[in-house]
Amino acid sequence: IDDTAPVLNMPSITSVDLSCDALDLNDIIAYANGESVPGFLQAARQLFLQNGLVPLGTEDDCNDSDWDEVDISVVISEDCPLLATLICTFVAVDACGNTSEPVSTSINIVDNVAPVITCPADITVDCDSDTSPAVTGFATAIDNCSQDVIITYVDLAPTGICPSAFMRVWSATDACGYIATCEQLITVVEEVQPDCAAAPSNLDAEIAGPNSVLLTWDPVQGSIGCRIFARIAGMSGSITVATVTGPEPSEYLAISNQLQNGRVIEWRVICACSMNPLIVTPYSAWDTFTFVTPSNSNVTTSGTTTETNASVRIGSVYPNPTLDRSFLSTTMKEGDLIFVRDISGAKIASHKVQAESNVFEIDLTTLARGVYFVEHVDELGMPQVYKIVKN
């Protein structure tokens, strides 16, 4: 007599978390509401199979047995980051029709990714021009889970003076509160001129010695000054290395302890053809070089007509975005000042570096989620600003 039900052999892991990229959230919600969604069950079964959430087999004391899927159900959640749970239920059946107790596995659909935001291009406008997004452009954003992405912006230090420039920081917030940001530079001049319209080109970097590199580019016709920016390759943001003035400047000798063997540096140039009104070229494309010399010792240079008194302060903050704290990685000396500012520029914390260091811990535990700025002011009073996003 066969009156004993077979047994399901289940995997050790019976639940996984997947993002909204795995299955369309709108289809999940529609299916949960009883709507017919073509292809949904097939796609859901495929997810359970791909993630090993199906029985490994069955066992029976008398004869052949196998397992069947008996139900796929959906539970919708309103507590981020969990958005929905798919539940698949299985039973084992033997040749005499004995059926095991049902066993379920589950897939949690979670929102753990910030939106992707795209800023409008940097723009130069006349003094009399409207600088609202209707003229300068709107940011766009997409999110893998939510269609309800809220896009906002804040202008950092607009002066109302012409000529001038200010940064517009755009933010995109999804339904679970994840934030992505980008920046748009808006330059206001007395008159937009067609002159000086071409960006600096043919950027080249030649290692000049330990901790030094000669940066060159083709002269920009009519330029009276050029500004050089740099960053460690792959990092966001950039710092001002130096401003070189004179008739059509086209080179700069940079000396810094940050120029270390094997470090990959990105740099670019922007030039000005007039200061009143301010007329500038577009930024050059980023150019990359790897600093490699036989030695990494500090050197000084004399007898050159090129500026050598400015150092390349290249730093970063990590992790970024962060949950509670980040670390500023840059060259700091005793007495340097560290300020934390909110998105409006208001100072909310200040610190003094107690000893020469390359790392400084920034505690954001008590601050709300959003965009903040860390300002490092060195012994010469030169500031360098880094953006941090707290999620």
Tab-separated table of C-alpha atoms in Angstrom, residues 85-268:
chain	number	residue	atom	x	y	z
A	85	THR	CA	7.239	40.073	-2.871
A	86	LEU	CA	6.630	37.285	-5.393
A	87	ILE	CA	5.773	33.935	-3.763
A	88	CYS	CA	5.967	30.644	-5.650
A	89	THR	CA	4.436	27.548	-3.986
A	90	PHE	CA	5.403	23.945	-4.814
A	91	VAL	CA	4.161	20.432	-3.893
A	92	ALA	CA	5.516	16.924	-4.535
A	93	VAL	CA	3.188	14.294	-6.061
A	94	ASP	CA	3.907	10.546	-6.413
A	95	ALA	CA	2.494	8.023	-8.916
A	96	CYS	CA	-0.390	7.142	-6.563
A	97	GLY	CA	-1.462	10.789	-6.227
A	98	ASN	CA	-0.130	11.352	-2.715
A	99	THR	CA	0.693	15.065	-2.310
A	100	SER	CA	3.157	16.691	0.059
A	101	GLU	CA	2.536	19.785	2.142
A	102	PRO	CA	3.123	22.971	0.071
A	103	VAL	CA	6.483	24.753	0.372
A	104	SER	CA	7.182	28.302	-0.903
A	105	THR	CA	10.132	30.349	-2.077
A	106	SER	CA	10.114	34.126	-2.578
A	107	ILE	CA	11.648	37.001	-4.516
A	108	ASN	CA	11.714	40.461	-2.913
A	109	ILE	CA	11.623	43.362	-5.354
A	110	VAL	CA	13.568	46.196	-3.696
A	111	ASP	CA	14.519	49.768	-4.573
A	112	ASN	CA	18.211	50.166	-3.748
A	113	VAL	CA	19.377	52.316	-6.674
A	114	ALA	CA	19.279	56.128	-6.996
A	115	PRO	CA	17.825	57.705	-10.138
A	116	VAL	CA	20.036	58.582	-13.103
A	117	ILE	CA	20.012	62.346	-13.679
A	118	THR	CA	21.211	64.258	-16.733
A	119	CYS	CA	21.937	67.982	-16.457
A	120	PRO	CA	21.400	70.468	-19.259
A	121	ALA	CA	24.643	71.630	-20.876
A	122	ASP	CA	26.667	74.524	-19.419
A	123	ILE	CA	25.475	77.760	-20.981
A	124	THR	CA	26.503	81.403	-21.410
A	125	VAL	CA	23.761	84.059	-21.542
A	126	ASP	CA	23.502	87.850	-21.781
A	127	CYS	CA	23.130	90.006	-18.690
A	128	ASP	CA	19.566	90.855	-19.651
A	129	SER	CA	18.647	87.243	-20.290
A	130	ASP	CA	16.348	85.163	-18.105
A	131	THR	CA	18.406	82.509	-16.282
A	132	SER	CA	15.422	80.323	-15.365
A	133	PRO	CA	15.377	76.707	-16.601
A	134	ALA	CA	12.898	77.765	-19.286
A	135	VAL	CA	15.913	79.438	-20.962
A	136	THR	CA	18.907	77.481	-19.653
A	137	GLY	CA	17.323	74.015	-19.850
A	138	PHE	CA	15.827	71.419	-17.530
A	139	ALA	CA	17.463	68.344	-16.043
A	140	THR	CA	15.947	64.946	-16.810
A	141	ALA	CA	15.988	61.770	-14.735
A	142	ILE	CA	14.967	58.139	-14.971
A	143	ASP	CA	14.552	55.568	-12.219
A	144	ASN	CA	14.435	51.790	-12.495
A	145	CYS	CA	11.567	51.516	-9.981
A	146	SER	CA	9.538	54.705	-9.904
A	147	GLN	CA	8.047	57.022	-12.491
A	148	ASP	CA	7.475	59.616	-9.762
A	149	VAL	CA	10.948	61.166	-9.751
A	150	ILE	CA	10.980	64.677	-8.281
A	151	ILE	CA	13.485	67.044	-9.919
A	152	THR	CA	14.528	70.231	-8.108
A	153	TYR	CA	17.418	72.667	-8.317
A	154	VAL	CA	19.223	75.260	-6.230
A	155	ASP	CA	21.537	78.032	-7.434
A	156	LEU	CA	24.820	78.365	-5.556
A	157	ALA	CA	25.856	81.983	-4.919
A	158	PRO	CA	24.208	83.867	-7.804
A	159	THR	CA	25.481	87.452	-7.428
A	160	GLY	CA	23.193	89.411	-9.725
A	161	ILE	CA	26.378	91.073	-11.030
A	162	CYS	CA	27.378	91.000	-14.676
A	163	PRO	CA	29.719	89.548	-15.755
A	164	SER	CA	29.603	86.597	-13.344
A	165	ALA	CA	28.919	82.885	-13.175
A	166	PHE	CA	27.154	80.532	-10.807
A	167	MET	CA	26.527	76.809	-10.397
A	168	ARG	CA	23.028	75.319	-10.594
A	169	VAL	CA	22.808	72.011	-8.715
A	170	TRP	CA	20.013	69.725	-9.896
A	171	SER	CA	18.659	66.912	-7.689
A	172	ALA	CA	16.466	63.946	-8.589
A	173	THR	CA	14.667	62.118	-5.745
A	174	ASP	CA	12.799	58.858	-6.285
A	175	ALA	CA	9.835	57.496	-4.314
A	176	CYS	CA	12.148	55.818	-1.772
A	177	GLY	CA	14.166	58.974	-1.143
A	178	TYR	CA	17.321	58.074	-3.068
A	179	ILE	CA	18.997	61.194	-4.468
A	180	ALA	CA	21.144	61.822	-7.536
A	181	THR	CA	22.686	65.209	-8.384
A	182	CYS	CA	24.451	66.949	-11.248
A	183	GLU	CA	25.766	70.471	-11.860
A	184	GLN	CA	25.248	73.070	-14.578
A	185	LEU	CA	27.512	76.114	-14.945
A	186	ILE	CA	25.660	79.287	-15.992
A	187	THR	CA	27.878	82.164	-17.122
A	188	VAL	CA	26.393	85.644	-17.459
A	189	VAL	CA	28.226	88.142	-19.720
A	190	GLU	CA	27.470	91.608	-21.048
A	191	GLU	CA	27.304	90.323	-24.582
A	192	VAL	CA	27.731	86.860	-25.989
A	193	GLN	CA	30.546	87.187	-28.512
A	194	PRO	CA	31.379	84.748	-31.302
A	195	ASP	CA	35.113	85.378	-30.708
A	196	CYS	CA	37.161	82.950	-28.636
A	197	ALA	CA	34.582	80.249	-29.397
A	198	ALA	CA	36.959	77.315	-29.920
A	199	ALA	CA	38.090	75.260	-26.935
A	200	PRO	CA	41.814	74.808	-26.229
A	201	SER	CA	43.145	71.822	-28.161
A	202	ASN	CA	46.106	69.443	-28.519
A	203	LEU	CA	46.669	69.099	-24.779
A	204	ASP	CA	49.922	67.367	-23.874
A	205	ALA	CA	51.685	66.469	-20.616
A	206	GLU	CA	55.457	65.907	-20.445
A	207	ILE	CA	57.063	64.632	-17.242
A	208	ALA	CA	59.631	67.272	-16.265
A	209	GLY	CA	61.092	65.546	-13.200
A	210	PRO	CA	60.091	64.085	-9.840
A	211	ASN	CA	56.698	65.506	-8.805
A	212	SER	CA	56.598	67.872	-11.800
A	213	VAL	CA	54.956	67.887	-15.206
A	214	LEU	CA	54.894	70.414	-18.060
A	215	LEU	CA	51.339	70.926	-19.349
A	216	THR	CA	51.032	72.418	-22.852
A	217	TRP	CA	48.234	73.215	-25.306
A	218	ASP	CA	47.856	75.086	-28.581
A	219	PRO	CA	47.670	78.875	-28.040
A	220	VAL	CA	44.135	80.261	-28.193
A	221	GLN	CA	44.190	83.259	-30.516
A	222	GLY	CA	43.418	86.458	-28.624
A	223	SER	CA	43.447	84.837	-25.161
A	224	ILE	CA	44.818	86.794	-22.198
A	225	GLY	CA	44.716	84.034	-19.610
A	226	CYS	CA	44.013	80.322	-19.195
A	227	ARG	CA	42.915	78.290	-16.188
A	228	ILE	CA	43.962	74.677	-15.646
A	229	PHE	CA	41.857	72.100	-13.794
A	230	ALA	CA	42.864	68.577	-12.718
A	231	ARG	CA	41.598	65.515	-10.911
A	232	ILE	CA	42.598	61.922	-10.298
A	233	ALA	CA	41.270	59.878	-13.215
A	234	GLY	CA	37.819	58.495	-12.556
A	235	MET	CA	37.051	60.956	-9.748
A	236	SER	CA	34.160	63.406	-9.939
A	237	GLY	CA	34.694	67.153	-9.674
A	238	SER	CA	37.977	68.955	-10.299
A	239	ILE	CA	40.323	71.503	-8.700
A	240	THR	CA	41.955	74.637	-10.064
A	241	VAL	CA	45.659	73.963	-10.584
A	242	ALA	CA	46.659	77.447	-11.702
A	243	THR	CA	45.715	80.523	-13.713
A	244	VAL	CA	48.304	81.493	-16.329
A	245	THR	CA	48.158	85.044	-17.728
A	246	GLY	CA	49.861	86.789	-20.616
A	247	PRO	CA	49.406	87.034	-24.383
A	248	GLU	CA	48.010	83.686	-25.533
A	249	PRO	CA	49.507	81.527	-22.737
A	250	SER	CA	49.965	77.889	-23.700
A	251	GLU	CA	51.965	76.086	-20.978
A	252	TYR	CA	52.338	75.604	-17.239
A	253	LEU	CA	54.883	73.692	-15.118
A	254	ALA	CA	52.988	72.011	-12.262
A	255	ILE	CA	54.877	70.780	-9.187
A	256	SER	CA	53.113	68.829	-6.442
A	257	ASN	CA	53.513	65.904	-4.052
A	258	GLN	CA	50.214	64.671	-5.496
A	259	LEU	CA	52.096	63.832	-8.717
A	260	GLN	CA	53.180	60.363	-7.634
A	261	ASN	CA	54.520	57.435	-9.608
A	262	GLY	CA	51.786	55.454	-11.323
A	263	ARG	CA	49.010	57.968	-10.577
A	264	VAL	CA	46.718	58.692	-13.534
A	265	ILE	CA	45.729	62.367	-13.810
A	266	GLU	CA	43.019	64.010	-15.931
A	267	TRP	CA	43.307	67.721	-16.766
A	268	ARG	CA	41.649	70.315	-18.961
